[in-house]
Coordinates of N, CA and C in Angstrom, one line a residue:
X1371 N -257.5 -112.1 79.3 CA -256.9 -111.8 80.6 C -255.6 -112.3 80.8
X1372 N -255.0 -112.8 79.7 CA -253.6 -113.3 79.8 C -253.5 -114.7 80.4
X1373 N -254.6 -115.5 80.5 CA -254.5 -116.8 81.1 C -254.8 -117.9 80.1
X1374 N -254.6 -117.7 78.8 CA -254.8 -118.7 77.8 C -256.2 -119.4 77.9
X1375 N -257.2 -118.7 77.9 CA -258.6 -119.2 78.0 C -258.9 -120.1 76.7
X1376 N -259.3 -121.3 77.0 CA -259.7 -122.2 75.9 C -261.2 -122.3 75.8
X1377 N -261.8 -122.0 74.6 CA -263.2 -122.2 74.5 C -263.5 -122.7 73.1
X1378 N -264.7 -123.2 72.9 CA -265.1 -123.6 71.6 C -265.9 -122.5 70.9
X1379 N -265.8 -122.4 69.6 CA -266.5 -121.4 68.9 C -265.7 -120.1 68.8
X1380 N -266.3 -119.0 69.2 CA -265.6 -117.7 69.1 C -265.8 -116.9 70.3
X1381 N -264.8 -116.0 70.6 CA -264.8 -115.1 71.7 C -266.0 -114.2 71.6
X1382 N -266.1 -113.6 70.3 CA -267.2 -112.7 70.0 C -267.9 -113.1 68.7
X1383 N -269.2 -113.2 68.8 CA -270.0 -113.5 67.6 C -270.9 -112.3 67.3
X1384 N -270.9 -111.9 66.0 CA -271.8 -110.8 65.6 C -272.8 -111.4 64.7
X1385 N -274.0 -111.6 65.3 CA -275.1 -112.2 64.6 C -275.8 -111.3 63.6
X1386 N -276.7 -111.9 62.7 CA -277.4 -111.1 61.7 C -278.1 -109.9 62.4
X1387 N -278.1 -108.8 61.7 CA -278.7 -107.5 62.1 C -278.2 -107.0 63.4
X1388 N -277.0 -107.5 63.9 CA -276.3 -107.0 65.1 C -275.1 -106.2 64.7
X1389 N -274.5 -105.5 65.7 CA -273.3 -104.7 65.4 C -272.4 -104.8 66.6
X1390 N -271.1 -104.9 66.3 CA -270.0 -104.8 67.3 C -269.1 -103.6 66.9
X1391 N -268.9 -102.7 67.8 CA -268.0 -101.6 67.7 C -266.9 -101.7 68.8
X1392 N -265.7 -102.0 68.4 CA -264.6 -102.1 69.3 C -263.7 -101.0 69.0
X1393 N -263.7 -100.0 69.9 CA -262.9 -98.7 69.7 C -261.5 -98.9 70.1
X1394 N -260.7 -97.9 69.8 CA -259.3 -97.8 70.1 C -259.1 -98.1 71.6
X1395 N -258.2 -99.0 71.9 CA -257.9 -99.4 73.3 C -258.6 -100.7 73.6
X1396 N -259.5 -101.2 72.8 CA -260.1 -102.6 73.0 C -259.0 -103.6 72.7
X1397 N -259.0 -104.7 73.5 CA -258.0 -105.7 73.3 C -258.7 -107.1 73.4
X1398 N -258.5 -108.0 72.4 CA -258.8 -109.4 72.5 C -257.5 -110.2 72.5
X1399 N -257.2 -110.9 73.5 CA -256.0 -111.6 73.5 C -256.0 -112.9 74.3
X1400 N -255.0 -113.8 74.0 CA -254.8 -115.0 74.8 C -255.9 -116.0 74.8
X1401 N -256.6 -116.2 73.7 CA -257.6 -117.3 73.5 C -256.9 -118.4 72.8
X1402 N -257.2 -119.6 73.2 CA -256.7 -120.8 72.4 C -257.9 -121.7 72.0
X1403 N -257.7 -122.3 70.9 CA -258.7 -123.2 70.3 C -260.0 -122.5 70.0
X1404 N -260.0 -121.3 69.7 CA -261.2 -120.5 69.4 C -260.9 -119.4 68.4
X1405 N -261.9 -118.8 67.9 CA -261.7 -117.6 67.0 C -261.9 -116.3 67.9
X1406 N -261.3 -115.2 67.5 CA -261.5 -114.0 68.2 C -262.9 -113.4 67.9
X1407 N -263.1 -113.2 66.6 CA -264.4 -112.6 66.1 C -265.0 -113.4 65.0
X1408 N -266.2 -113.6 65.0 CA -266.9 -114.3 63.9 C -268.1 -113.4 63.5
X1409 N -268.2 -112.9 62.3 CA -269.3 -112.1 61.8 C -270.1 -113.0 60.9
X1410 N -271.4 -113.2 61.3 CA -272.3 -114.1 60.6 C -273.4 -113.4 59.8
X1411 N -273.6 -113.8 58.6 CA -274.6 -113.2 57.8 C -274.5 -111.7 57.7
X1412 N -275.5 -111.0 58.1 CA -275.5 -109.5 57.9 C -275.1 -108.7 59.1
X1413 N -274.2 -109.3 59.9 CA -273.7 -108.6 61.1 C -272.8 -107.5 60.7
X1414 N -272.6 -106.4 61.5 CA -271.7 -105.3 61.2 C -270.6 -105.3 62.2
X1415 N -269.4 -105.0 61.8 CA -268.3 -104.9 62.6 C -267.4 -103.7 62.3
X1416 N -267.1 -102.9 63.3 CA -266.1 -101.8 63.3 C -265.1 -102.1 64.4
X1417 N -263.9 -102.5 64.0 CA -262.9 -102.8 65.0 C -261.7 -101.9 64.8
X1418 N -261.3 -101.2 65.9 CA -260.2 -100.3 65.9 C -259.2 -100.6 67.1
X1419 N -259.2 -101.8 67.6 CA -258.4 -102.2 68.7 C -257.3 -103.2 68.3
X1420 N -257.0 -104.1 69.3 CA -255.9 -105.0 69.1 C -256.4 -106.5 69.3
X1421 N -255.9 -107.4 68.4 CA -256.1 -108.8 68.6 C -254.7 -109.5 68.6
X1422 N -254.4 -110.1 69.7 CA -253.1 -110.8 69.8 C -253.1 -112.1 70.5
X1423 N -252.2 -112.9 70.2 CA -252.0 -114.2 70.8 C -253.3 -115.1 70.9
X1424 N -254.0 -115.0 69.8 CA -255.1 -115.9 69.6 C -254.6 -117.1 68.8
X1425 N -254.8 -118.3 69.3 CA -254.3 -119.5 68.7 C -255.5 -120.4 68.2
X1426 N -255.9 -120.1 67.0 CA -257.1 -120.8 66.4 C -256.6 -121.7 65.3
X1427 N -255.7 -122.6 65.6 CA -255.0 -123.4 64.6 C -255.7 -124.6 64.1
X1428 N -256.8 -125.0 64.7 CA -257.5 -126.2 64.3 C -258.3 -126.0 63.0
X1429 N -258.7 -127.1 62.3 CA -259.4 -126.9 61.1 C -260.7 -126.1 61.3
X1430 N -261.0 -125.3 60.3 CA -262.2 -124.4 60.4 C -262.2 -123.4 61.5
X1431 N -261.0 -123.0 61.9 CA -260.9 -121.9 62.9 C -260.0 -120.8 62.4
X1432 N -260.4 -119.6 62.5 CA -259.6 -118.5 62.0 C -259.6 -117.5 63.2
X1433 N -258.7 -116.5 63.1 CA -258.7 -115.4 64.1 C -259.9 -114.5 63.9
X1434 N -260.2 -114.1 62.7 CA -261.4 -113.3 62.3 C -262.1 -114.1 61.2
X1435 N -263.3 -114.4 61.4 CA -264.1 -115.2 60.4 C -265.3 -114.4 60.0
X1436 N -265.3 -114.1 58.7 CA -266.4 -113.3 58.1 C -267.1 -114.1 57.0
X1437 N -268.3 -114.6 57.2 CA -268.9 -115.4 56.2 C -270.4 -115.4 56.2
X1438 N -270.9 -115.9 55.0 CA -272.3 -116.1 54.7 C -273.1 -115.0 54.2
X1439 N -272.9 -113.8 54.8 CA -273.8 -112.7 54.5 C -273.6 -111.9 53.3
X1440 N -274.5 -110.9 53.1 CA -274.3 -109.9 52.0 C -273.9 -108.6 52.8
X1441 N -272.6 -108.3 52.7 CA -272.0 -107.2 53.5 C -272.3 -105.8 53.0
X1442 N -273.2 -105.7 52.0 CA -273.4 -104.3 51.4 C -274.8 -103.8 51.6
X1443 N -275.6 -104.5 52.4 CA -277.0 -104.1 52.5 C -277.2 -102.7 53.1
X1444 N -276.3 -102.3 54.0 CA -276.5 -100.9 54.6 C -275.1 -100.3 54.8
X1445 N -274.4 -100.1 53.7 CA -273.1 -99.5 53.8 C -272.0 -100.5 54.1
X1446 N -270.9 -99.9 54.6 CA -269.7 -100.7 55.0 C -270.1 -101.6 56.2
X1447 N -270.0 -102.9 56.0 CA -270.3 -103.8 57.1 C -269.1 -104.2 58.0
X1448 N -268.0 -104.3 57.4 CA -266.8 -104.7 58.1 C -265.6 -103.7 57.9
X1449 N -265.2 -103.1 58.9 CA -264.1 -102.1 58.8 C -263.1 -102.3 59.9
X1450 N -261.8 -102.5 59.6 CA -260.8 -102.5 60.6 C -260.1 -101.2 60.5
X1451 N -260.3 -100.4 61.5 CA -259.8 -99.0 61.5 C -258.4 -98.7 61.6
X1452 N -257.9 -97.5 61.5 CA -256.5 -97.1 61.4 C -255.7 -97.5 62.7
X1453 N -256.3 -97.7 63.8 CA -255.6 -98.1 65.0 C -255.6 -99.6 65.2
X1454 N -256.3 -100.4 64.3 CA -256.4 -101.8 64.5 C -255.1 -102.5 64.3
X1455 N -254.8 -103.5 65.2 CA -253.5 -104.1 65.1 C -253.7 -105.6 65.4
X1456 N -253.7 -106.4 64.4 CA -253.9 -107.9 64.5 C -252.5 -108.5 64.4
X1457 N -251.9 -109.0 65.4 CA -250.6 -109.5 65.4 C -250.3 -110.7 66.3
X1458 N -249.3 -111.5 65.9 CA -248.8 -112.6 66.7 C -250.0 -113.6 67.0
X1459 N -250.8 -113.9 65.9 CA -251.9 -114.9 66.1 C -251.6 -116.1 65.1
X1460 N -252.3 -117.2 65.4 CA -252.3 -118.4 64.6 C -253.7 -118.7 64.1
X1461 N -253.8 -119.0 62.8 CA -255.1 -119.3 62.3 C -255.0 -120.4 61.2
X1462 N -256.1 -121.0 60.9 CA -256.1 -122.0 59.8 C -256.8 -121.4 58.6
X1463 N -256.3 -121.5 57.4 CA -256.8 -121.0 56.2 C -257.1 -119.5 56.3
X1464 N -256.0 -118.8 56.7 CA -256.1 -117.3 56.8 C -256.4 -116.9 58.2
X1465 N -255.6 -115.9 58.7 CA -255.9 -115.3 60.0 C -257.2 -114.5 59.8
X1466 N -257.4 -113.8 58.7 CA -258.8 -113.3 58.3 C -259.3 -114.2 57.3
X1467 N -260.4 -114.8 57.5 CA -261.1 -115.7 56.5 C -262.4 -115.1 56.1
X1468 N -262.5 -114.7 54.8 CA -263.6 -114.0 54.3 C -264.3 -114.8 53.2
X1469 N -265.6 -115.2 53.4 CA -266.4 -115.9 52.5 C -267.8 -115.5 52.6
X1470 N -268.1 -114.4 51.8 CA -269.5 -113.9 51.9 C -270.2 -114.0 50.6
X1471 N -271.5 -113.7 50.5 CA -272.2 -113.8 49.3 C -271.8 -112.6 48.4
X1472 N -271.6 -111.4 49.0 CA -271.1 -110.2 48.3 C -270.8 -109.2 49.4
X1473 N -270.0 -108.2 49.0 CA -269.8 -107.1 49.9 C -268.4 -106.6 49.9
X1474 N -268.1 -105.8 51.0 CA -266.8 -105.1 51.1 C -266.2 -105.2 52.5
X1475 N -264.9 -105.4 52.6 CA -264.2 -105.3 53.8 C -263.1 -104.3 53.7
X1476 N -263.0 -103.4 54.6 CA -262.1 -102.2 54.5 C -261.0 -102.3 55.6
X1477 N -259.7 -102.3 55.2 CA -258.6 -102.5 56.1 C -257.8 -101.2 56.1
X1478 N -257.7 -100.6 57.3 CA -256.9 -99.4 57.5 C -255.8 -99.6 58.4
X1479 N -255.8 -100.7 59.1 CA -254.8 -101.0 60.2 C -253.7 -102.0 59.8
X1480 N -253.2 -102.7 60.9 CA -252.1 -103.6 60.7 C -252.5 -105.0 60.9
X1481 N -251.9 -105.9 60.0 CA -252.1 -107.3 60.2 C -250.7 -107.9 60.0
X1482 N -249.9 -108.0 61.1 CA -248.5 -108.3 61.1 C -248.2 -109.5 62.0
X1483 N -247.1 -110.2 61.6 CA -246.5 -111.3 62.4 C -247.5 -112.4 62.7
X1484 N -248.3 -112.8 61.8 CA -249.3 -113.9 62.0 C -248.9 -115.1 61.3
X1485 N -249.4 -116.3 61.6 CA -249.1 -117.6 61.1 C -250.4 -118.3 60.7
X1486 N -250.4 -118.8 59.4 CA -251.6 -119.6 59.0 C -251.1 -121.0 58.7
X1487 N -251.8 -122.0 59.3 CA -251.4 -123.4 59.1 C -251.8 -123.9 57.8
X1488 N -252.5 -123.1 57.0 CA -252.9 -123.5 55.6 C -252.5 -122.4 54.6
X1489 N -253.5 -121.6 54.2 CA -253.3 -120.6 53.2 C -253.5 -119.2 53.8
X1490 N -253.0 -118.2 53.1 CA -253.2 -116.8 53.5 C -252.8 -116.4 54.9
X1491 N -251.5 -116.0 55.0 CA -251.0 -115.6 56.3 C -251.7 -114.5 57.0
X1492 N -252.2 -113.5 56.2 CA -253.0 -112.4 56.8 C -254.4 -112.5 56.4
X1493 N -254.7 -112.6 55.1 CA -256.1 -112.5 54.6 C -256.3 -113.6 53.5
X1494 N -257.4 -114.3 53.7 CA -257.9 -115.3 52.7 C -259.3 -114.9 52.2
X1495 N -259.4 -114.7 50.9 CA -260.8 -114.6 50.3 C -261.1 -115.9 49.7
X1496 N -262.0 -116.7 50.3 CA -262.4 -118.0 49.9 C -263.3 -118.0 48.7
X1497 N -263.6 -119.1 48.2 CA -264.3 -119.1 46.9 C -265.6 -119.9 46.8
X1498 N -266.2 -120.2 47.9 CA -267.4 -121.1 47.9 C -268.7 -120.4 47.8
X1499 N -268.8 -119.1 48.1 CA -270.1 -118.4 48.1 C -270.2 -117.4 46.9
X1500 N -269.9 -116.2 47.2 CA -270.0 -115.1 46.2 C -268.7 -114.3 46.0
X1501 N -268.9 -113.1 45.5 CA -267.7 -112.3 45.1 C -267.6 -111.1 46.1
X1502 N -266.6 -111.1 47.0 CA -266.4 -110.1 48.0 C -265.1 -109.3 47.6
X1503 N -265.1 -108.0 48.0 CA -264.0 -107.2 47.7 C -263.4 -106.7 49.1
X1504 N -262.0 -106.8 49.1 CA -261.3 -106.3 50.3 C -260.5 -105.1 49.8
X1505 N -260.6 -104.0 50.5 CA -259.9 -102.7 50.2 C -258.8 -102.5 51.3
X1506 N -257.6 -102.2 50.8 CA -256.5 -101.8 51.7 C -256.1 -100.4 51.4
X1507 N -255.9 -99.6 52.5 CA -255.7 -98.1 52.3 C -254.3 -97.7 52.9
X1508 N -253.9 -96.4 52.6 CA -252.7 -95.8 53.1 C -252.6 -96.0 54.6
X1509 N -251.4 -96.4 55.1 CA -251.2 -96.6 56.5 C -251.4 -98.1 56.9
X1510 N -252.2 -98.9 56.1 CA -252.4 -100.3 56.4 C -251.1 -101.1 56.2
X1511 N -250.9 -102.2 56.9 CA -249.7 -103.0 56.8 C -250.1 -104.5 56.8
X1512 N -249.4 -105.2 56.0 CA -249.3 -106.7 56.1 C -247.8 -107.1 56.0
X1513 N -247.2 -107.3 57.2 CA -245.8 -107.5 57.3 C -245.5 -108.7 58.1
X1514 N -244.5 -109.5 57.7 CA -244.0 -110.6 58.4 C -245.0 -111.7 58.7
X1515 N -245.9 -111.9 57.8 CA -246.9 -113.0 58.0 C -246.4 -114.3 57.3
X1516 N -246.9 -115.4 57.7 CA -246.4 -116.7 57.2 C -247.6 -117.6 56.9
X1517 N -247.5 -118.3 55.7 CA -248.5 -119.3 55.3 C -247.8 -120.6 55.1
X1518 N -248.3 -121.7 55.6 CA -247.7 -123.0 55.5 C -247.9 -123.5 54.0
X1519 N -248.9 -122.9 53.3 CA -249.1 -123.3 51.9 C -248.9 -122.1 51.0
X1520 N -250.0 -121.5 50.6 CA -249.9 -120.4 49.6 C -250.3 -119.0 50.1
X1521 N -249.8 -118.0 49.6 CA -250.2 -116.6 49.9 C -249.7 -116.2 51.3
X1522 N -248.4 -115.8 51.4 CA -247.8 -115.4 52.7 C -248.6 -114.3 53.3
X1523 N -249.1 -113.3 52.5 CA -249.9 -112.2 53.1 C -251.4 -112.4 52.7
X1524 N -251.6 -112.6 51.4 CA -253.0 -112.6 50.8 C -253.2 -113.8 49.9
X1525 N -254.3 -114.5 50.0 CA -254.8 -115.5 49.0 C -256.1 -115.1 48.6
X1526 N -256.3 -114.8 47.2 CA -257.5 -114.3 46.7 C -258.1 -115.4 45.8
X1527 N -259.3 -115.9 46.1 CA -259.9 -116.9 45.3 C -261.4 -116.5 45.2
X1528 N -261.8 -116.2 44.0 CA -263.2 -115.7 43.7 C -263.5 -114.5 44.6
X1529 N -262.8 -113.5 44.4 CA -263.0 -112.2 45.1 C -262.0 -111.2 44.5
X1530 N -262.0 -110.1 45.1 CA -261.1 -109.0 44.6 C -260.4 -108.3 45.8
X1531 N -259.1 -108.1 45.7 CA -258.3 -107.4 46.7 C -257.8 -106.2 46.0
X1532 N -258.2 -105.0 46.5 CA -257.8 -103.7 45.9 C -256.9 -103.0 46.9
X1533 N -255.6 -102.9 46.5 CA -254.6 -102.2 47.3 C -254.5 -100.7 46.9
X1534 N -255.3 -99.9 47.6 CA -255.3 -98.5 47.4 C -254.1 -97.7 48.1
X1535 N -253.3 -98.5 48.8 CA -252.2 -97.9 49.5 C -251.8 -98.9 50.5
X1536 N -250.9 -98.5 51.4 CA -250.4 -99.4 52.5 C -249.2 -100.2 52.0
X1537 N -248.7 -101.1 52.9 CA -247.5 -101.9 52.7 C -247.8 -103.4 52.9
X1538 N -247.3 -104.1 51.9 CA -247.3 -105.6 52.0 C -245.8 -105.9 51.8
X1539 N -245.2 -106.5 52.9 CA -243.7 -106.7 52.9 C -243.3 -107.8 53.7
X1540 N -242.2 -108.5 53.3 CA -241.5 -109.5 54.1 C -242.5 -110.6 54.6
X1541 N -243.4 -111.1 53.7 CA -244.2 -112.2 54.0 C -243.7 -113.5 53.4
X1542 N -244.0 -114.6 53.9 CA -243.5 -115.9 53.4 C -244.6 -116.9 53.2
X1543 N -244.5 -117.7 52.1 CA -245.3 -118.9 51.9 C -244.4 -120.1 51.7
X1544 N -244.8 -121.2 52.3 CA -244.0 -122.4 52.2 C -244.0 -123.0 50.8
X1545 N -245.1 -122.6 50.1 CA -245.3 -123.2 48.7 C -245.2 -122.1 47.7
X1546 N -246.3 -121.5 47.3 CA -246.4 -120.5 46.2 C -246.9 -119.2 46.7
X1547 N -246.5 -118.1 46.1 CA -247.0 -116.8 46.4 C -246.5 -116.3 47.7
X1548 N -245.3 -115.9 47.8 CA -244.7 -115.4 49.1 C -245.5 -114.3 49.7
X1549 N -245.9 -113.4 48.8 CA -246.7 -112.2 49.2 C -248.2 -112.4 48.9
X1550 N -248.5 -112.6 47.6 CA -249.9 -112.7 47.1 C -250.0 -114.0 46.3
X1551 N -251.1 -114.7 46.4 CA -251.5 -115.8 45.6 C -252.9 -115.6 45.1
X1552 N -253.1 -115.6 43.8 CA -254.4 -115.3 43.2 C -254.8 -116.6 42.4
X1553 N -256.0 -117.1 42.6 CA -256.5 -118.3 41.9 C -258.0 -118.3 41.7
X1554 N -258.5 -119.2 41.0 CA -260.0 -119.4 40.8 C -260.8 -118.2 40.5
X1555 N -260.4 -117.4 39.5 CA -261.1 -116.2 39.1 C -260.9 -115.0 40.1
X1556 N -259.9 -115.1 41.0 CA -259.6 -114.1 41.9 C -259.0 -112.9 41.2
X1557 N -259.0 -111.7 41.8 CA -258.5 -110.5 41.2 C -257.7 -109.7 42.3
X1558 N -256.5 -109.2 41.9 CA -255.7 -108.4 42.8 C -255.5 -107.1 42.1

């Protein structure tokens, strides 16, 4: 509501066997010290709205946190649609933090003008669980993102990032991989 609400945890949590559909026109904004969306275990998410001015800069907080589950049990589990616009947010270890046992995340929208206080200015595929794939499509964007360490746009670690189209441009990392940083058996 524009009043910089501070809360612990996440604004929205999608629990196992649950589903969140945020259609075009949906807005999550102005949260501080919390995550916008957390998808736990086998939760499903379709997001086609806007996330802006979320400041989740503390350790273990991201703007969108997807972890633990097997995202392929019943088709696409996490989809950011063509109207999705994730911009002007602050996160730790990736604005999108993905660490699942297996599965797919599909990106059709925009992840622009975000700041990571650690790695992956837009998307981080972490390496502690299993092998997850992220697909980026025509029309998708990752522009003007910043990482304080590695991977200005994307950091891939024990996962796969498949760029089937879209634009990755003008991203910055303070250390290595201004656009893309691949490590620990990651694939781009």
